[in-house]
Amino acid sequence: MGRPHKALLDRARIGETALQLVDEKGDFSIPEVARRLGAQTASVYHHVDGRAGVIELLRERVAEAMDPDTLRDAPWDEALAAWARSYRAAFAAHPRTIPMLMTAPVRAPRALAQYDQVAGLLLDAGFAPGAVLAVITGLDNLVLGSALDMAAPERMWEAAGAADAPRLAAAQDAAGPDRADTAFELTLAGYLAHLRALRADGTTAP
């Protein structure tokens, strides 16, 4: 028998299949991945370092949609804002990956490379090395919280009106259809304004 034109298993197919399972169910197992691919569980382990290895393949798949070019050729705050929007869109497409990925160390090369670019951007802008991770972690919190919010119901508060929470019900009625986007831009603008102020007074500068 001749060789098949396409290998039954490779890391890209394993990552894509695991991502499909997480999108559908919120989790995956390696035996489930193997069944979807028509392979033996042991064959999957031949390509990845257990569950942790598959989680990093998931991270790589999601990070493919993040645009590192946003971090180039722009002032630091504009670059950071553009990257945050790209980051949010990538995770909003796969919100069920967020709890899994945010509780595992980042090892995926594509993700590490982008975080390294962000660190370099902040250092070049004058932020002290000791402040860089706090800035990045704060941005993570902002972006991923908003990505989860995008998966929430548009009417998140079930306030029927005056009998329950009249002011909240009125605010929700007035919010319009883009509540999540508006909230994200409001929070991002506030975060960047705070970073600019810290940088201006030297708090985060060497």
XYZ file of N, CA and C in Angstrom:
618
model
N 0.836 -1.197 0.000
C 0.000 0.000 0.000
C 0.873 1.249 0.000
N 0.462 2.251 -0.780
C 1.210 3.497 -0.811
C 0.934 4.331 0.429
N 1.776 5.336 0.623
C 1.587 6.241 1.742
C 0.356 7.103 1.502
N -0.401 7.458 2.554
C -1.512 8.392 2.373
C -0.978 9.755 1.978
N -1.776 10.495 1.181
C -1.336 11.818 0.737
C -1.256 12.798 1.904
N -2.032 12.587 2.947
C -2.054 13.491 4.087
C -1.990 12.683 5.375
N -1.083 13.072 6.254
C -0.961 12.354 7.519
C -2.264 12.443 8.289
N -2.610 11.340 8.935
C -3.850 11.305 9.702
C -3.802 12.306 10.848
N -2.639 12.421 11.473
C -2.491 13.308 12.619
C -1.334 14.261 12.410
N -1.538 15.495 12.814
C -0.449 16.440 12.990
C -0.891 17.443 14.046
N 0.013 18.269 14.501
C -0.289 19.168 15.598
C -1.386 20.172 15.231
N -1.379 20.629 13.989
C -2.400 21.598 13.574
C -3.796 20.992 13.648
N -3.955 19.752 13.170
C -5.270 19.110 13.194
C -5.703 18.795 14.623
N -4.755 18.420 15.460
C -5.089 18.160 16.866
C -5.573 19.444 17.530
N -4.876 20.546 17.296
C -5.286 21.815 17.887
C -6.637 22.270 17.395
N -6.876 22.142 16.105
C -8.157 22.563 15.542
C -9.303 21.715 16.089
N -9.084 20.422 16.220
C -10.124 19.532 16.730
C -10.417 19.820 18.199
N -9.378 20.038 18.985
C -9.584 20.382 20.397
C -10.345 21.697 20.517
N -10.034 22.658 19.653
C -10.733 23.943 19.687
C -12.215 23.760 19.351
N -12.512 22.917 18.390
C -13.917 22.635 18.060
C -14.649 22.058 19.272
N -13.999 21.150 19.980
C -14.624 20.548 21.160
C -14.855 21.580 22.251
N -13.874 22.442 22.484
C -14.027 23.469 23.516
C -15.130 24.444 23.132
N -15.183 24.836 21.863
C -16.252 25.729 21.412
C -17.626 25.096 21.637
N -17.712 23.795 21.426
C -18.997 23.098 21.561
C -19.369 22.808 23.018
N -18.365 22.384 23.806
C -18.659 21.805 25.122
C -17.996 22.522 26.297
N -17.036 23.381 26.011
C -16.319 24.059 27.070
C -15.111 23.304 27.577
N -14.822 22.138 27.026
C -13.669 21.352 27.459
C -13.349 20.331 26.373
N -12.267 19.596 26.579
C -11.891 18.526 25.656
C -11.184 17.450 26.475
N -11.111 16.279 25.918
C -10.225 15.245 26.453
C -9.442 14.693 25.274
N -8.286 14.146 25.559
C -7.462 13.601 24.472
C -8.144 12.410 23.799
N -8.819 11.514 24.535
C -9.567 10.456 23.831
C -10.648 11.017 22.892
N -11.318 12.115 23.297
C -12.316 12.725 22.409
C -11.663 13.271 21.146
N -10.518 13.917 21.301
C -9.792 14.433 20.137
C -9.432 13.286 19.205
N -8.928 12.207 19.771
C -8.545 11.054 18.959
C -9.746 10.485 18.203
N -10.889 10.349 18.886
C -12.085 9.810 18.215
C -12.505 10.700 17.057
N -12.490 12.006 17.268
C -12.878 12.918 16.187
C -11.974 12.769 14.965
N -10.724 12.464 15.230
C -9.757 12.350 14.142
C -9.635 10.927 13.606
N -10.409 10.007 14.189
C -10.341 8.621 13.742
C -9.020 7.964 14.045
N -8.433 8.337 15.179
C -7.106 7.834 15.533
C -7.139 7.216 16.922
N -6.055 6.583 17.292
C -5.890 6.037 18.628
C -5.402 7.138 19.573
N -5.826 7.043 20.830
C -5.390 8.032 21.823
C -3.867 8.084 21.904
N -3.222 6.928 21.869
C -1.759 6.892 21.948
C -1.110 7.658 20.804
N -1.769 7.688 19.655
C -1.207 8.406 18.510
C -1.214 9.911 18.750
N -2.246 10.405 19.437
C -2.283 11.836 19.765
C -1.136 12.170 20.713
N -0.918 11.327 21.715
C 0.170 11.565 22.662
C 1.540 11.560 21.971
N 1.626 10.915 20.835
C 2.888 10.911 20.087
C 3.224 12.310 19.562
N 2.200 13.141 19.360
C 2.399 14.474 18.779
C 2.400 15.601 19.806
N 1.826 15.372 20.985
C 1.706 16.447 21.982
C 2.116 15.941 23.355
N 2.506 16.871 24.201
C 2.908 16.545 25.570
C 1.680 16.577 26.479
N 0.799 15.598 26.294
C -0.373 15.466 27.136
C -1.356 16.620 27.000
N -2.212 16.770 28.018
C -3.251 17.802 27.994
C -2.642 19.204 27.931
N -1.563 19.425 28.679
C -0.923 20.744 28.671
C -0.456 21.115 27.267
N 0.037 20.133 26.538
C 0.477 20.400 25.170
C -0.677 20.770 24.260
N -1.827 20.123 24.443
C -2.998 20.461 23.627
C -3.505 21.861 23.981
N -3.454 22.218 25.256
C -3.878 23.570 25.653
C -3.024 24.618 24.956
N -1.742 24.363 24.825
C -0.899 25.330 24.119
C -1.204 25.360 22.624
N -1.623 24.233 22.054
C -2.083 24.252 20.661
C -3.348 25.098 20.527
N -4.247 25.014 21.521
C -5.435 25.874 21.523
C -5.022 27.342 21.549
N -4.067 27.665 22.398
C -3.611 29.051 22.497
C -3.029 29.533 21.164
N -2.262 28.655 20.521
C -1.707 29.003 19.215
C -2.812 29.283 18.202
N -3.853 28.451 18.209
C -4.953 28.634 17.256
C -5.655 29.959 17.476
N -5.921 30.296 18.737
C -6.599 31.564 19.017
C -5.683 32.734 18.683
N -4.405 32.618 19.022
C -3.455 33.712 18.792
C -3.239 33.993 17.308
N -3.551 33.024 16.445
C -3.416 33.257 15.005
C -4.262 34.432 14.538
N -5.366 34.692 15.233
C -6.270 35.769 14.831
C -5.859 37.125 15.405
N -4.855 37.154 16.280
C -4.371 38.412 16.835
C -3.340 39.011 15.884
N -3.407 40.305 15.685
C -2.580 40.962 14.672
C -1.373 41.642 15.314
N -0.169 41.054 15.230
C 1.007 41.690 15.827
C 1.444 42.957 15.103
N 0.987 43.138 13.868
C 1.361 44.346 13.130
C 0.800 45.608 13.773
N -0.236 45.458 14.598
C -0.789 46.622 15.287
C 0.216 47.227 16.258
N 1.233 46.462 16.631
C 2.214 46.922 17.618
C 3.373 47.669 16.974
N 3.328 47.856 15.667
C 4.431 48.498 14.959
C 4.009 49.859 14.412
N 5.000 50.751 14.346
C 4.860 52.017 13.619
C 3.691 52.870 14.090
N 3.496 52.931 15.395
C 2.466 53.805 15.969
C 2.905 54.190 17.364
N 2.421 55.335 17.892
C 2.712 55.664 19.287
C 2.268 54.531 20.205
N 2.951 54.381 21.337
C 2.747 53.213 22.194
C 1.292 53.031 22.601
N 0.595 54.140 22.918
C -0.777 53.995 23.399
C -1.731 53.613 22.277
N -1.511 54.165 21.078
C -2.341 53.782 19.933
C -2.083 52.326 19.548
N -0.821 51.915 19.578
C -0.474 50.530 19.248
C -1.100 49.562 20.256
N -1.027 49.926 21.535
C -1.588 49.055 22.570
C -3.101 48.938 22.424
N -3.761 50.034 22.100
C -5.219 50.008 21.916
C -5.602 49.140 20.722
N -4.879 49.289 19.621
C -5.192 48.491 18.431
C -4.962 47.009 18.691
N -3.885 46.677 19.395
C -3.615 45.277 19.715
C -4.671 44.727 20.656
N -5.110 45.530 21.625
C -6.150 45.092 22.555
C -7.440 44.752 21.809
N -7.786 45.547 20.813
C -9.007 45.262 20.034
C -8.857 43.964 19.248
N -7.682 43.739 18.682
C -7.430 42.497 17.945
C -7.458 41.294 18.885
N -6.868 41.446 20.032
C -6.819 40.409 21.071
C -8.240 40.062 21.520
N -9.042 41.082 21.776
C -10.428 40.858 22.211
C -11.229 40.120 21.148
N -11.085 40.517 19.899
C -11.835 39.866 18.821
C -11.451 38.394 18.697
N -10.163 38.091 18.852
C -9.710 36.704 18.731
C -10.340 35.832 19.809
N -10.377 36.322 21.045
C -10.936 35.520 22.133
C -12.455 35.562 22.154
N -13.049 36.635 21.665
C -14.511 36.683 21.603
C -15.046 35.610 20.661
N -14.250 35.199 19.676
C -14.665 34.122 18.771
C -14.628 32.762 19.451
N -13.895 32.658 20.551
C -13.758 31.367 21.265
C -13.783 31.616 22.775
N -14.862 32.158 23.311
C -14.867 32.562 24.728
C -14.705 31.409 25.703
N -15.079 30.198 25.287
C -14.965 29.063 26.211
C -13.521 28.627 26.445
N -12.616 29.142 25.629
C -11.198 28.823 25.871
C -10.617 29.659 27.004
N -11.266 30.760 27.364
C -10.641 31.720 28.275
C -10.332 31.119 29.652
N -11.289 30.468 30.342
C -10.940 29.915 31.661
C -9.801 28.902 31.591
N -9.762 28.116 30.526
C -8.737 27.097 30.385
C -7.360 27.713 30.127
N -7.310 28.679 29.212
C -6.026 29.247 28.837
C -5.472 30.175 29.908
N -6.361 30.839 30.641
C -5.888 31.797 31.634
C -5.444 31.156 32.940
N -5.609 29.853 33.056
C -5.131 29.153 34.254
C -3.970 28.224 33.927
N -3.381 28.390 32.750
C -2.229 27.582 32.346
C -1.100 28.515 31.919
N 0.146 28.198 32.248
C 1.266 29.049 31.828
C 1.326 29.172 30.313
N 1.724 30.331 29.835
C 1.811 30.575 28.395
C 3.137 30.024 27.879
N 3.053 29.071 26.959
C 4.246 28.497 26.344
C 4.199 28.575 24.822
N 3.037 28.834 24.259
C 2.879 28.823 22.803
C 3.765 29.903 22.165
N 4.619 29.545 21.209
C 5.558 30.516 20.641
C 4.891 31.755 20.050
N 3.783 31.588 19.344
C 3.116 32.742 18.731
C 2.633 33.721 19.807
N 2.059 33.203 20.879
C 1.576 34.064 21.955
C 2.737 34.731 22.676
N 3.796 33.975 22.976
C 4.952 34.546 23.649
C 5.575 35.660 22.823
N 5.633 35.461 21.509
C 6.232 36.482 20.645
C 5.440 37.787 20.704
N 4.121 37.691 20.738
C 3.320 38.914 20.798
C 3.456 39.603 22.149
N 3.442 38.831 23.231
C 3.640 39.441 24.545
C 5.027 40.080 24.644
N 6.024 39.465 24.016
C 7.360 40.045 24.016
C 7.364 41.388 23.276
N 6.611 41.466 22.178
C 6.491 42.739 21.460
C 5.836 43.802 22.339
N 4.799 43.406 23.077
C 4.133 44.364 23.970
C 5.097 44.838 25.054
N 5.860 43.905 25.625
C 6.840 44.289 26.643
C 7.858 45.272 26.062
N 8.329 44.996 24.855
C 9.273 45.899 24.217
C 8.675 47.266 23.944
N 7.424 47.280 23.517
C 6.730 48.546 23.262
C 6.681 49.398 24.532
N 6.340 48.768 25.652
C 6.233 49.499 26.911
C 7.594 49.964 27.405
N 8.601 49.117 27.294
C 9.942 49.511 27.710
C 10.463 50.669 26.865
N 10.245 50.594 25.559
C 10.687 51.675 24.675
C 9.958 52.979 24.971
N 8.719 52.866 25.481
C 7.938 54.063 25.813
C 8.367 54.675 27.146
N 9.241 53.993 27.884
C 9.742 54.546 29.125
C 9.190 53.920 30.382
N 8.392 52.874 30.260
C 7.894 52.199 31.455
C 9.020 51.404 32.108
N 9.058 51.432 33.419
C 10.089 50.703 34.150
C 9.883 49.201 34.011
N 10.976 48.423 33.983
C 10.817 46.969 33.865
C 9.889 46.386 34.920
N 9.927 46.918 36.145
C 9.076 46.399 37.201
C 7.606 46.694 37.018
N 7.273 47.610 36.111
C 5.869 47.968 35.877
C 5.264 47.230 34.696
N 6.105 46.653 33.844
C 5.621 46.121 32.571
C 4.612 44.992 32.758
N 4.907 44.037 33.632
C 3.980 42.915 33.793
C 2.659 43.357 34.402
N 2.692 44.349 35.284
C 1.435 44.851 35.836
C 0.578 45.480 34.748
N 1.211 46.219 33.834
C 0.468 46.828 32.728
C -0.116 45.752 31.818
N 0.681 44.749 31.484
C 0.211 43.675 30.601
C -0.906 42.876 31.273
N -0.745 42.564 32.559
C -1.771 41.804 33.268
C -3.070 42.596 33.359
N -2.969 43.887 33.608
C -4.168 44.723 33.628
C -4.873 44.715 32.295
N -4.099 44.770 31.210
C -4.705 44.722 29.880
C -5.355 43.365 29.632
N -4.699 42.288 30.046
C -5.297 40.945 29.946
C -6.660 40.914 30.636
N -6.703 41.429 31.861
C -7.949 41.408 32.625
C -9.052 42.166 31.892
N -8.696 43.316 31.362
C -9.668 44.155 30.656
C -10.187 43.450 29.395
N -9.257 42.954 28.596
C -9.624 42.354 27.308
C -10.415 41.068 27.494
N -9.943 40.179 28.364
C -10.591 38.880 28.492
C -11.940 38.987 29.185
N -12.049 39.904 30.133
C -13.358 40.140 30.731
C -14.357 40.626 29.705
N -13.898 41.514 28.815
C -14.797 42.013 27.774
C -15.125 40.937 26.752
N -14.149 40.073 26.435
C -14.419 38.979 25.493
C -15.492 38.043 26.040
N -15.441 37.773 27.342
C -16.503 36.969 27.958
C -17.831 37.706 27.915
N -17.791 39.005 28.139
C -19.016 39.808 28.116
C -19.680 39.763 26.742
N -18.882 39.669 25.686
C -19.439 39.604 24.333
C -20.252 38.340 24.110
N -19.963 37.304 24.911
C -20.713 36.050 24.799
C -21.946 36.038 25.702
N -22.110 37.086 26.499
C -23.244 37.159 27.422
C -24.498 37.624 26.683
N -25.677 37.411 27.258
C -26.903 37.940 26.649
C -26.842 39.465 26.537
N -27.420 39.997 25.478
C -27.421 41.458 25.311
C -28.139 42.137 26.469
N -29.245 41.551 26.918
C -29.939 42.060 28.104
C -29.528 41.204 29.297
N -28.470 41.632 29.947
C -27.862 40.822 30.996
C -28.649 40.883 32.301
N -29.334 41.969 32.549
C -30.079 42.138 33.792
C -31.571 41.957 33.529
N -32.169 40.989 34.146
C -33.582 40.700 33.931
C -34.421 41.494 34.926
N -34.422 42.783 34.726
C -35.213 43.689 35.565
C -36.477 44.052 34.799
N -37.610 43.615 35.305
C -38.872 43.821 34.579
C -39.318 45.277 34.574
N -38.850 46.064 35.515
C -39.255 47.463 35.542
C -39.342 47.979 36.962
N -40.333 48.782 37.212
C -40.416 49.489 38.488
C -40.443 48.556 39.688
N -41.052 47.392 39.553
C -41.188 46.497 40.704
C -39.848 45.902 41.116
N -38.924 45.726 40.178
C -37.651 45.077 40.487
C -36.533 46.091 40.714
N -36.159 46.775 39.673
C -35.031 47.708 39.725
C -35.289 48.795 38.688
N -36.095 49.767 38.999
C -36.556 50.718 37.978
C -35.438 51.509 37.319
N -34.447 51.942 38.078
C -33.371 52.737 37.466
C -32.476 51.874 36.585
N -32.213 50.642 37.029
C -31.429 49.722 36.214
C -32.173 49.368 34.936
N -33.480 49.109 35.044
C -34.274 48.774 33.860
C -34.264 49.923 32.864
N -34.375 51.154 33.349
C -34.358 52.318 32.458
C -32.993 52.466 31.794
N -31.928 52.241 32.563
C -30.585 52.337 31.997
C -30.361 51.279 30.926
N -30.859 50.082 31.186
C -30.705 49.001 30.209
C -31.483 49.309 28.932
N -32.659 49.861 29.058
C -33.457 50.225 27.888
C -32.763 51.297 27.054
N -32.029 52.175 27.735
C -31.383 53.290 27.039
C -30.006 52.930 26.484
N -29.496 51.742 26.837
C -28.107 51.412 26.514
C -27.866 51.170 25.033
N -28.864 50.732 24.293
C -28.664 50.448 22.876
C -28.090 49.060 22.651
N -27.895 48.683 21.377
C -27.521 47.308 21.047
C -26.034 46.994 21.198
N -25.194 48.001 21.443
C -23.742 47.777 21.460
C -23.159 47.946 22.859
N -23.889 47.460 23.858
C -23.457 47.641 25.242
C -22.041 47.137 25.482
N -21.715 45.929 25.014
C -20.408 45.337 25.289
C -19.294 46.140 24.629
N -19.491 46.543 23.368
C -18.467 47.322 22.675
C -18.266 48.681 23.336
N -19.367 49.319 23.701
C -19.278 50.627 24.340
C -18.547 50.531 25.673
N -18.863 49.501 26.448
C -18.210 49.318 27.738
C -16.721 49.041 27.565
N -16.368 48.244 26.568
C -14.960 47.955 26.324
C -14.188 49.216 25.977
N -14.713 50.007 25.048
C -14.010 51.219 24.639
C -13.897 52.213 25.791
N -14.935 52.298 26.608
C -14.900 53.173 27.782
C -13.798 52.742 28.748
N -13.735 51.455 29.020
C -12.751 50.942 29.969
C -11.341 51.040 29.406
N -11.176 50.720 28.122
C -9.857 50.811 27.494
C -9.354 52.247 27.506
N -10.231 53.199 27.175
C -9.835 54.609 27.182
C -9.399 55.040 28.578
N -10.139 54.616 29.601
C -9.776 54.962 30.970
C -8.449 54.349 31.388
N -8.218 53.108 30.984
C -6.963 52.433 31.340
C -5.778 53.123 30.688
N -5.907 53.441 29.403
C -4.814 54.106 28.702
C -4.563 55.504 29.258
N -5.637 56.207 29.616
C -5.461 57.540 30.212
C -4.684 57.434 31.523
N -4.985 56.423 32.310
C -4.266 56.216 33.571
C -2.793 55.909 33.305
N -2.509 55.069 32.315
C -1.121 54.759 31.989
C -0.379 56.000 31.507
N -1.038 56.828 30.703
C -0.397 58.069 30.243
C -0.057 58.967 31.428
N -0.967 59.048 32.376
C -0.733 59.892 33.551
C 0.429 59.362 34.388
N 0.486 58.051 34.576
C 1.588 57.459 35.335
C 2.916 57.716 34.633
N 2.913 57.569 33.326
C 4.141 57.795 32.557
C 4.554 59.256 32.636
N 3.589 60.156 32.572
C 3.892 61.595 32.597
C 4.501 62.031 33.918
N 4.039 61.438 35.029
C 4.585 61.872 36.327
C 5.781 61.047 36.785
N 6.204 60.127 35.909
C 7.407 59.374 36.202
C 7.205 58.146 37.047
N 5.966 57.825 37.410
C 5.721 56.674 38.285
C 6.174 55.378 37.651
N 6.002 55.268 36.340
C 6.379 54.016 35.664
C 7.630 54.183 34.822
N 8.292 55.316 34.925
C 9.507 55.546 34.129
C 10.744 55.177 34.942
N 11.829 54.857 34.270
C 13.060 54.523 35.004
C 13.511 55.681 35.874
